[in-house]
Tab-separated table of C-alpha atoms in Angstrom:
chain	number	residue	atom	x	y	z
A	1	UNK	CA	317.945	123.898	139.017
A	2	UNK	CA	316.252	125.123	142.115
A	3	UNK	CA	313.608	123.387	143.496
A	4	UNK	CA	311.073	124.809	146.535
A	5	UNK	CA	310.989	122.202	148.967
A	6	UNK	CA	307.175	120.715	149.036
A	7	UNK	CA	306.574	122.400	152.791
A	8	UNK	CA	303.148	123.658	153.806
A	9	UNK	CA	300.148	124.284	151.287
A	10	UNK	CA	298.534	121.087	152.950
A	11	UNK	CA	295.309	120.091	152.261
A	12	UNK	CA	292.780	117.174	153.002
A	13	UNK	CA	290.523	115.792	155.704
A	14	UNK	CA	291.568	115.316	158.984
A	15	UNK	CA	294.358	112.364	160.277
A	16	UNK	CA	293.267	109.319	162.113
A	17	UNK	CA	290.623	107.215	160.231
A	18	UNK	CA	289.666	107.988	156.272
A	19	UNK	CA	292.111	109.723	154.223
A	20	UNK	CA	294.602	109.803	157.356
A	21	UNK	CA	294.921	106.124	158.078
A	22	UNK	CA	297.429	103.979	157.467
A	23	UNK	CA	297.187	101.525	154.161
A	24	UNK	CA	297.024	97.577	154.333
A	25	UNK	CA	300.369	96.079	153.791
A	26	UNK	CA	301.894	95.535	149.674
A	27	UNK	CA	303.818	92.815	148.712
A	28	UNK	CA	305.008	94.865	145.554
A	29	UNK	CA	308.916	95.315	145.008
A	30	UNK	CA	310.637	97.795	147.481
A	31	UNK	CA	310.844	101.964	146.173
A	32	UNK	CA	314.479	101.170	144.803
A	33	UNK	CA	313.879	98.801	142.473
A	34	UNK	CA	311.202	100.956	140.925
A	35	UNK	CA	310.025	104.469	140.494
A	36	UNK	CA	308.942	105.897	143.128
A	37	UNK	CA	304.859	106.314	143.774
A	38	UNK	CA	302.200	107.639	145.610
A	39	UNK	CA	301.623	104.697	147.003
A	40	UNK	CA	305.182	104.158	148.385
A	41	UNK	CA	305.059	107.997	150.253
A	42	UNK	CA	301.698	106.932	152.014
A	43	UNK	CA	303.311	104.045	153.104
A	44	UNK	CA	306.222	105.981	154.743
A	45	UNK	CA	303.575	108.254	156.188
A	46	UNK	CA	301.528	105.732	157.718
A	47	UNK	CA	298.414	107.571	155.912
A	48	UNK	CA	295.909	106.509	153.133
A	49	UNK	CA	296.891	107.271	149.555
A	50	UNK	CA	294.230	110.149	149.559
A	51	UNK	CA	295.952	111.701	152.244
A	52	UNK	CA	298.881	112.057	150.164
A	53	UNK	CA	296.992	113.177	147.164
A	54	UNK	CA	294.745	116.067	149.368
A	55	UNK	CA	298.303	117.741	150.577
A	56	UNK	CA	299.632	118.093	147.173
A	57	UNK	CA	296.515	119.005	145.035
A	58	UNK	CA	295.973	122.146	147.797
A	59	UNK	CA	293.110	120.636	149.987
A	60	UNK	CA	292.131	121.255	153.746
A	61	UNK	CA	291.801	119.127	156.475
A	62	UNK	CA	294.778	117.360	158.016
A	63	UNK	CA	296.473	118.015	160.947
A	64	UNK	CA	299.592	119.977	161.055
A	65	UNK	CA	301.646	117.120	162.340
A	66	UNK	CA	299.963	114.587	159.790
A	67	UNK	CA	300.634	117.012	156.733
A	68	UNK	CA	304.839	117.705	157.720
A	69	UNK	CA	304.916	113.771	157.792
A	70	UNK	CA	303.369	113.030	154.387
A	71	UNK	CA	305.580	116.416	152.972
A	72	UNK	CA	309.120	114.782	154.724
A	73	UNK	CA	308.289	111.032	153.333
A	74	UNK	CA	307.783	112.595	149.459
A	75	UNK	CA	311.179	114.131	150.289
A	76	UNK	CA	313.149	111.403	151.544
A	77	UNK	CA	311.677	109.537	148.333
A	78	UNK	CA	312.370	111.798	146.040
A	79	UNK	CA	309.013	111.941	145.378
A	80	UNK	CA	306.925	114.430	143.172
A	81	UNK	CA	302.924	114.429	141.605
A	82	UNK	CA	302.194	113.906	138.315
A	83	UNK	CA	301.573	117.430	137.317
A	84	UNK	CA	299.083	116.158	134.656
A	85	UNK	CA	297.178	114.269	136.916
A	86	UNK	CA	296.867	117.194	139.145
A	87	UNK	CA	295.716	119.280	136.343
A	88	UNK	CA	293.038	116.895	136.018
A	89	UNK	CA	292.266	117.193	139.645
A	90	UNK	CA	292.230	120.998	139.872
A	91	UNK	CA	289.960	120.880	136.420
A	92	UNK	CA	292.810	123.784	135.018
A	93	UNK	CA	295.999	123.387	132.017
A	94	UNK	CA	299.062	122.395	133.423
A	95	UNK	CA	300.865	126.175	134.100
A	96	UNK	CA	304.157	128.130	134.680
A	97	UNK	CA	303.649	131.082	136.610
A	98	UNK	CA	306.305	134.508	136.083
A	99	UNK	CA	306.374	137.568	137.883
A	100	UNK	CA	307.838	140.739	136.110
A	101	UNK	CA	308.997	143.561	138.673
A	102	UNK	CA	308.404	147.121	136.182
A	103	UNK	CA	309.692	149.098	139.020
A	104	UNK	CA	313.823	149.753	139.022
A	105	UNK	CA	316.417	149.004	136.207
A	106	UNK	CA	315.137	146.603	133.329
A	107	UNK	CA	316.321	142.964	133.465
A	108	UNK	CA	318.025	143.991	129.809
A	109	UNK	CA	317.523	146.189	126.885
A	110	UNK	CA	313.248	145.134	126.527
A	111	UNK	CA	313.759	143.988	122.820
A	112	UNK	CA	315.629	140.954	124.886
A	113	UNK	CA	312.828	140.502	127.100
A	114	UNK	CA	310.373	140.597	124.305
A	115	UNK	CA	312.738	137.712	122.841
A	116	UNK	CA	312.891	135.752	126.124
A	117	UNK	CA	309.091	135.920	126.544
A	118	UNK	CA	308.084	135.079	122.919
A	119	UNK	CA	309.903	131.935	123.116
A	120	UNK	CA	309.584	130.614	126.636
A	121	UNK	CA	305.946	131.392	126.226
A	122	UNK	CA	306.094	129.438	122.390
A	123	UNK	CA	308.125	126.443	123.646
A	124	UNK	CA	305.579	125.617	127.167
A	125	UNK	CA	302.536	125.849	124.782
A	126	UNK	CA	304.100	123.232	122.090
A	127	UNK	CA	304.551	121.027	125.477
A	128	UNK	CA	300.851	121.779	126.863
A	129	UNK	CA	301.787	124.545	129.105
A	130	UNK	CA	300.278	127.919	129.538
A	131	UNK	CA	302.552	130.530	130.727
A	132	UNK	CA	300.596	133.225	133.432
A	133	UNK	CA	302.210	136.476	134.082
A	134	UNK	CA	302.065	139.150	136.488
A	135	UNK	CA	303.309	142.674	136.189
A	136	UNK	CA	304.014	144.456	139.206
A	137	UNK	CA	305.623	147.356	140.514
A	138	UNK	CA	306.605	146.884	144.226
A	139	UNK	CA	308.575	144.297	146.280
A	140	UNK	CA	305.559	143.838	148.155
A	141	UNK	CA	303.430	143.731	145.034
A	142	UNK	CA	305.916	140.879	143.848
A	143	UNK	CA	305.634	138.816	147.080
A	144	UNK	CA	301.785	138.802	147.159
A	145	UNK	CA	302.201	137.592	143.203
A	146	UNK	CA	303.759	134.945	144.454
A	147	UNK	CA	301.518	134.015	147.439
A	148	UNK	CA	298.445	134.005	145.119
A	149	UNK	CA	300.484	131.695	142.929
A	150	UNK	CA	300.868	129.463	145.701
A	151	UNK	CA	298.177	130.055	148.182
A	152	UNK	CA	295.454	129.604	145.161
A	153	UNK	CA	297.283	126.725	143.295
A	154	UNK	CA	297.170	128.640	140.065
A	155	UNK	CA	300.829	127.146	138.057
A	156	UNK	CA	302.434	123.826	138.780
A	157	UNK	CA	306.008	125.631	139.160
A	158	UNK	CA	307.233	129.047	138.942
A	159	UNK	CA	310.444	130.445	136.969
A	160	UNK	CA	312.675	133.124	139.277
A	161	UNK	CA	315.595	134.629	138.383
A	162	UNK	CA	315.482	135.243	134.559
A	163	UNK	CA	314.137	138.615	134.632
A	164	UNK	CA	315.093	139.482	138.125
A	165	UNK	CA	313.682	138.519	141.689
A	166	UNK	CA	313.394	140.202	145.125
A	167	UNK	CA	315.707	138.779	147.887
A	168	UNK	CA	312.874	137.388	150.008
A	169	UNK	CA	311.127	135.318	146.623
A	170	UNK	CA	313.096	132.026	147.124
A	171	UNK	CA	312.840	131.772	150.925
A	172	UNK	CA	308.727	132.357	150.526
A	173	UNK	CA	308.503	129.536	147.724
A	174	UNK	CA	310.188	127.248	150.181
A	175	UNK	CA	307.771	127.735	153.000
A	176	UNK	CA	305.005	127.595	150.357
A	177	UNK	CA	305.684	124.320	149.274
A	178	UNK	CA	305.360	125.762	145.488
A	179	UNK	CA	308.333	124.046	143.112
A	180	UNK	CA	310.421	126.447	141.373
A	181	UNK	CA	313.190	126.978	138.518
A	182	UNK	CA	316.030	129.360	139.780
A	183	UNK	CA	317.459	130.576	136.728
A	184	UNK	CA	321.324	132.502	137.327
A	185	UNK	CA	321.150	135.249	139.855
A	186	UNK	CA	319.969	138.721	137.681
A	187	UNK	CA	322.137	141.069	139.384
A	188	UNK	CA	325.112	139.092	138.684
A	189	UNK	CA	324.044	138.403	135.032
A	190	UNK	CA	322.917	142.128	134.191
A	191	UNK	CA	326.619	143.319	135.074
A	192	UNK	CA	328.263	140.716	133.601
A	193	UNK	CA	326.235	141.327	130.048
A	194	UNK	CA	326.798	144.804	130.457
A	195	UNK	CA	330.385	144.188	130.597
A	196	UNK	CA	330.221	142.031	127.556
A	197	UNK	CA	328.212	144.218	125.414
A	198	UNK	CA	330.343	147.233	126.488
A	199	UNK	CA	333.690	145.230	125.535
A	200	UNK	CA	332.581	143.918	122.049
A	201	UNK	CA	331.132	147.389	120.828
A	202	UNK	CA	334.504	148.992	122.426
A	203	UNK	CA	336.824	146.111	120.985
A	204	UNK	CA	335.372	146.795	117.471
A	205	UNK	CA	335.654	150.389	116.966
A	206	UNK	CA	338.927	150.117	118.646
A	207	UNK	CA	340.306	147.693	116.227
A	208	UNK	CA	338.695	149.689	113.560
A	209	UNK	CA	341.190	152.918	114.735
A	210	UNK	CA	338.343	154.817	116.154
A	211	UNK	CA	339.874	156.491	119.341
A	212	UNK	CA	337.252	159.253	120.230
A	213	UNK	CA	333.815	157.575	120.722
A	214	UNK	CA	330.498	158.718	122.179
A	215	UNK	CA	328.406	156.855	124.389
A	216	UNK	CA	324.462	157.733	124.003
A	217	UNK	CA	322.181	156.439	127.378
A	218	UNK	CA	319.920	156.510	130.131
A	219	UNK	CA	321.969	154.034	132.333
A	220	UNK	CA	324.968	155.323	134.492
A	221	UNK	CA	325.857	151.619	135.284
A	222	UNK	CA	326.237	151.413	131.268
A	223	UNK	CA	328.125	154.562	130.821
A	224	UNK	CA	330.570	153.365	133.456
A	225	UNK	CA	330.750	150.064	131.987
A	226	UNK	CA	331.319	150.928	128.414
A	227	UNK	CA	334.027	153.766	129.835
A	228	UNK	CA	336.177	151.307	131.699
A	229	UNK	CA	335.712	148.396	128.894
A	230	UNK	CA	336.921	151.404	125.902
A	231	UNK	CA	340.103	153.030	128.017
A	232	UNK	CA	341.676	149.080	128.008
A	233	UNK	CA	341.809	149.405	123.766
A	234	UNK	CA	343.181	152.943	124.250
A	235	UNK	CA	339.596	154.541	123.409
A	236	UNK	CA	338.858	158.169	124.967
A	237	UNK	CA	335.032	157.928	125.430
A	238	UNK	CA	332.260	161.076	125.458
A	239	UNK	CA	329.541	160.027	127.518
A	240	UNK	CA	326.334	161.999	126.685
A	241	UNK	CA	324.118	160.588	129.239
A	242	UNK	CA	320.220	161.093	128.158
A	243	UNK	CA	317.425	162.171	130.283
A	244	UNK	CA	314.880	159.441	129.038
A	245	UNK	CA	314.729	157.174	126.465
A	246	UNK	CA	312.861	158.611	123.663
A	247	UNK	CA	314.001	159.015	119.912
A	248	UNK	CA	313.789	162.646	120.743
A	249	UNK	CA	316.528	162.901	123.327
A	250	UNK	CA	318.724	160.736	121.352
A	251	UNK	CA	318.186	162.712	118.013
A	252	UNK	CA	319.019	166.201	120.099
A	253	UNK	CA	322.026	164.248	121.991
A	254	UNK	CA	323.443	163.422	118.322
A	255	UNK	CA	322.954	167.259	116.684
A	256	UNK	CA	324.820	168.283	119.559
A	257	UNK	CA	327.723	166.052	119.745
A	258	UNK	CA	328.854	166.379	115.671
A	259	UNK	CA	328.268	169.807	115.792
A	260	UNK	CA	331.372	170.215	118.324
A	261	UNK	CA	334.354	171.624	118.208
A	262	UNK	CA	335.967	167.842	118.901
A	263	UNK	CA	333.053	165.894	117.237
A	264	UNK	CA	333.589	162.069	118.105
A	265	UNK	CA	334.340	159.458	114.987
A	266	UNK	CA	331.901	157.199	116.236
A	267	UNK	CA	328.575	156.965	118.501
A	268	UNK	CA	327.349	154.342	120.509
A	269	UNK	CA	323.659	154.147	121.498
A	270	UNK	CA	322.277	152.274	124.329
A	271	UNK	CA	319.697	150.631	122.250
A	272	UNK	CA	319.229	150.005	118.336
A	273	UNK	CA	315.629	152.762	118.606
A	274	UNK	CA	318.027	155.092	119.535
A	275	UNK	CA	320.900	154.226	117.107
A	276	UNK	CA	317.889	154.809	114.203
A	277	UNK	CA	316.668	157.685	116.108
A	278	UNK	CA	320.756	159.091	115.396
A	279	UNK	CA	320.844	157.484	111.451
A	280	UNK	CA	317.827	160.450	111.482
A	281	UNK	CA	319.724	162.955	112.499
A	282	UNK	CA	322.974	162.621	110.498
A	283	UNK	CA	321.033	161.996	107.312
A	284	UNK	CA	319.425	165.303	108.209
A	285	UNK	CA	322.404	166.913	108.725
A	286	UNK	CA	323.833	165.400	105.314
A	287	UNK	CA	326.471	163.395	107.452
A	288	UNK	CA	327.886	160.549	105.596
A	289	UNK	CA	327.798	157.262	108.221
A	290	UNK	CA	329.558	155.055	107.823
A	291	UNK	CA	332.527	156.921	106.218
A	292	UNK	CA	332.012	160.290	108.667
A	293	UNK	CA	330.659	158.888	111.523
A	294	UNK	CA	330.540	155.035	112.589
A	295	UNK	CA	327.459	154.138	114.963
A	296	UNK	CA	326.607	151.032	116.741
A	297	UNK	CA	323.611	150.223	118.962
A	298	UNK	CA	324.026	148.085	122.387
A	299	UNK	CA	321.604	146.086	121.514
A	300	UNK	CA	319.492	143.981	118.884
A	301	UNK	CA	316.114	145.195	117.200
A	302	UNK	CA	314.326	144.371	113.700
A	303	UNK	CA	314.912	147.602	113.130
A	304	UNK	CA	318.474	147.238	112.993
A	305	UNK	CA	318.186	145.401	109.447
A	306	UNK	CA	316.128	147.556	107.836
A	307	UNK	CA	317.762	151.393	108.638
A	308	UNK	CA	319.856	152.870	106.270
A	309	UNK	CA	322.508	151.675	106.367
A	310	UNK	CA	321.661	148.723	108.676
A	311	UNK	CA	323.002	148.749	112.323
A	312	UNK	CA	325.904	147.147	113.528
A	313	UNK	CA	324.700	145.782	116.845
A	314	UNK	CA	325.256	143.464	120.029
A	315	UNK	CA	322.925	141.245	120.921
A	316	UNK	CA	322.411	137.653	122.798
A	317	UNK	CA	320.464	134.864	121.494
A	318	UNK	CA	317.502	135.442	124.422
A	319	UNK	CA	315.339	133.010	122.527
A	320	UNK	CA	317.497	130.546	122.703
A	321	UNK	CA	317.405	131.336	126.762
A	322	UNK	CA	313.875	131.097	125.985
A	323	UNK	CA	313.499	128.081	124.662
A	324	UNK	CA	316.046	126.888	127.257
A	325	UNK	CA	314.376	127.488	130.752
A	326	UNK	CA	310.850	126.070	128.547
A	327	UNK	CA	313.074	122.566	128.403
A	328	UNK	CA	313.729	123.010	132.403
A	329	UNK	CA	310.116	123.907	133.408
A	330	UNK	CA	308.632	121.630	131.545
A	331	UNK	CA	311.222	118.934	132.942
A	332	UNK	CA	310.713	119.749	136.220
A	333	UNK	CA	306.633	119.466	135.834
A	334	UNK	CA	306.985	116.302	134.471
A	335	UNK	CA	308.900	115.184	137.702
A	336	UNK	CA	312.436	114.965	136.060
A	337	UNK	CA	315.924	117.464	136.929
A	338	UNK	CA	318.040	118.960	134.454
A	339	UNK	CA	320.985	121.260	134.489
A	340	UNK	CA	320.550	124.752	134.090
A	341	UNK	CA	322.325	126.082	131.075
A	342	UNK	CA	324.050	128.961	131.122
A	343	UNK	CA	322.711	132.267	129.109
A	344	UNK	CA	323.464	133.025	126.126
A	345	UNK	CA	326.852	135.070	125.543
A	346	UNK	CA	326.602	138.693	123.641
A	347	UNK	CA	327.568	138.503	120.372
A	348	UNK	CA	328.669	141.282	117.874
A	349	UNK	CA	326.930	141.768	114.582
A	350	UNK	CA	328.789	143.647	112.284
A	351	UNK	CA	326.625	145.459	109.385
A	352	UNK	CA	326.863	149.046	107.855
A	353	UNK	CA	326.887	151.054	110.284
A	354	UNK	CA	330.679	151.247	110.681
A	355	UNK	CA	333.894	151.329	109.025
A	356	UNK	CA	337.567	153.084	109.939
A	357	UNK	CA	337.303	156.632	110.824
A	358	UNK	CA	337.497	159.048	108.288
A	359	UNK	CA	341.643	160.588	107.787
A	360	UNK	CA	341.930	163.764	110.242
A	361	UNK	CA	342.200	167.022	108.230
A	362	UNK	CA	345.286	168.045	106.857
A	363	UNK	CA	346.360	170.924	108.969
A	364	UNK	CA	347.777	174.151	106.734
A	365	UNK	CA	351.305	175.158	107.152
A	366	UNK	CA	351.807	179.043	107.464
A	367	UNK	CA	354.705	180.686	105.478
């Protein structure tokens, strides 16, 4: 887990006498022989307990100098606020705070990040935690997200990282002094998952004895992907790349690819909408699947139960994930650390949709 060191954001009346001087001496039992308190940080600090209290609750007042020392004694302590007490100080819910870029290549197929949200957002409310979001569509817009986050003491932590982050996020939570979960680095994750989901739907059809498939999608990365992952099980692939995502292009990419002269045994769609958009199709077309044509969708959907027949698929448990990073921001609120687990792997799910490829036809000997 990735925590923004508690730097700037100070807050509270001036240094020197009131909140800023120091506290009469305690006779309690030294910091390691109990946890750690507020008390214990002003001490450090040589400042009054309210001093403490206005840096980290977002209030004005102290002195540059006076707010770095209170921020580098909670450090060397190990020290954090209560974030329910400083609910109850800033009169709001205890909060998470997520920023969505819209702009660029999707953090996953959406159905995933429909999953992810349903149950991050499910598991903070069952611990008292309201989950804020922000859509945005810029780099810049993304940053200011953040600031506002910060700069306005709207969430007790934010969550980076699980459905992508700009470069410069991280570094600006740091100087904000706003704590932060760093889930694993999106870039990283989104080719590796690709990868995965490419190799399982490639693995199957291979092992099925399909060796002409089709690949239906928007995303050149995934065409790529799922190209390289087939050729290693001896699959010739037919990329059909799509010029947007609609049912529309997917049913016209499907007409056109089994009424070739080479038609493939088996599609692939980037997504399980456009899998049912192709079931359409070949049930228009009076095309037998599974027994003519196999057809698997790259990832997982309701829909993919309820088609006829219902869609083999690959999909990762994202509310699990969900649930997961809930347990780590709600952790981390409550001033403890835990280990970040890893996401979910893909995982094939084998229905209807697909079955050995049909025998090739017999070819007629002349006389």
């Amino acid at each position: 887990m990735g925590r923004g060191g508690l730097t700037g954001g100070a807050a509270g009346p001036g240094s020197g006498s009131g909140p800023g001087s120091g506290p009469a001496a305690d006779s309690s039992p030294p910091p390691g022989e109990r946890p750690v308190t507020i008390a214990d940080v002003a001490a450090r600090a040589r400042v009054s307990k309210s001093a403490v209290s206005f840096v980290f609750n977002g209030r004005r007042g102290l002195s540059a100098a006076t707010q770095a020392r209170i921020v580098r004694a909670a450090e060397d302590l190990g020290w954090t606020p209560n974030a329910r007490a400083r609910a109850l100080a800033r009169k709001r819910p205890r909060s998470v705070g997520l920023v969505i870029r819209l702009d660029g290549p999707a953090p996953g197929p959406w159905t995933d990040v429909v999953g992810f949200l349903e149950r991050l957002g499910g598991a903070l409310a069952s611990g008292g935690t309201a989950l804020v979001v922000r859509a945005v569509s810029s780099a810049f817009d993304e940053e200011e997200a953040y600031a506002v986050f910060a700069g306005e003491s709207q969430v007790d932590v934010v969550l980076v990282g699980a459905l992508g982050t700009g470069d410069g996020v991280p570094a600006l939570l740091i100087r904000s002094g706003l704590p932060f979960v760093a889930a694993p680095a999106p870039a990283a994750a989104a080719v590796a998952d690709r990868k995965e989901r490419a190799r399982l739907a490639a693995r199957h059809l291979a092992a099925l004895g399909h060796r002409r498939v089709a690949l239906v999608a928007t995303e050149l990365a995934l065409l790529d992907a799922f190209g390289d992952e087939a050729r290693l099980f001896g699959v010739e692939v037919v990329p059909r790349p799509l010029p947007n995502p609609s049912p529309v292009a997917a049913e016209e990419a499907t007409a056109a690819l089994v009424a070739g002269s080479s038609p493939p045994t088996a599609i692939v769609y980037e997504t399980a909408l456009l899998a049912a958009a192709g079931l359409r199709t070949t049930a228009a077309l009076g095309l037998s699947v599974p027994t003519k044509l196999s057809v698997v969708g790259l990832d997982d959907d309701p829909v993919a139960a309820s088609t006829t027949p219902a869609l083999t698929t690959v999909r990762r448990d994202e509310a699990a994930w969900g649930r997961a990073c809930a347990r780590l921001l709600l952790a981390s609120i409550d001033g403890g650390r835990s280990g970040m687990p890893a996401p979910p792997r893909a995982e094939l799910v084998v229905r209807g949709s697909t079955c050995p490829p049909p025998p090739p036809p017999r070819q007629e000997r002349t006389p």
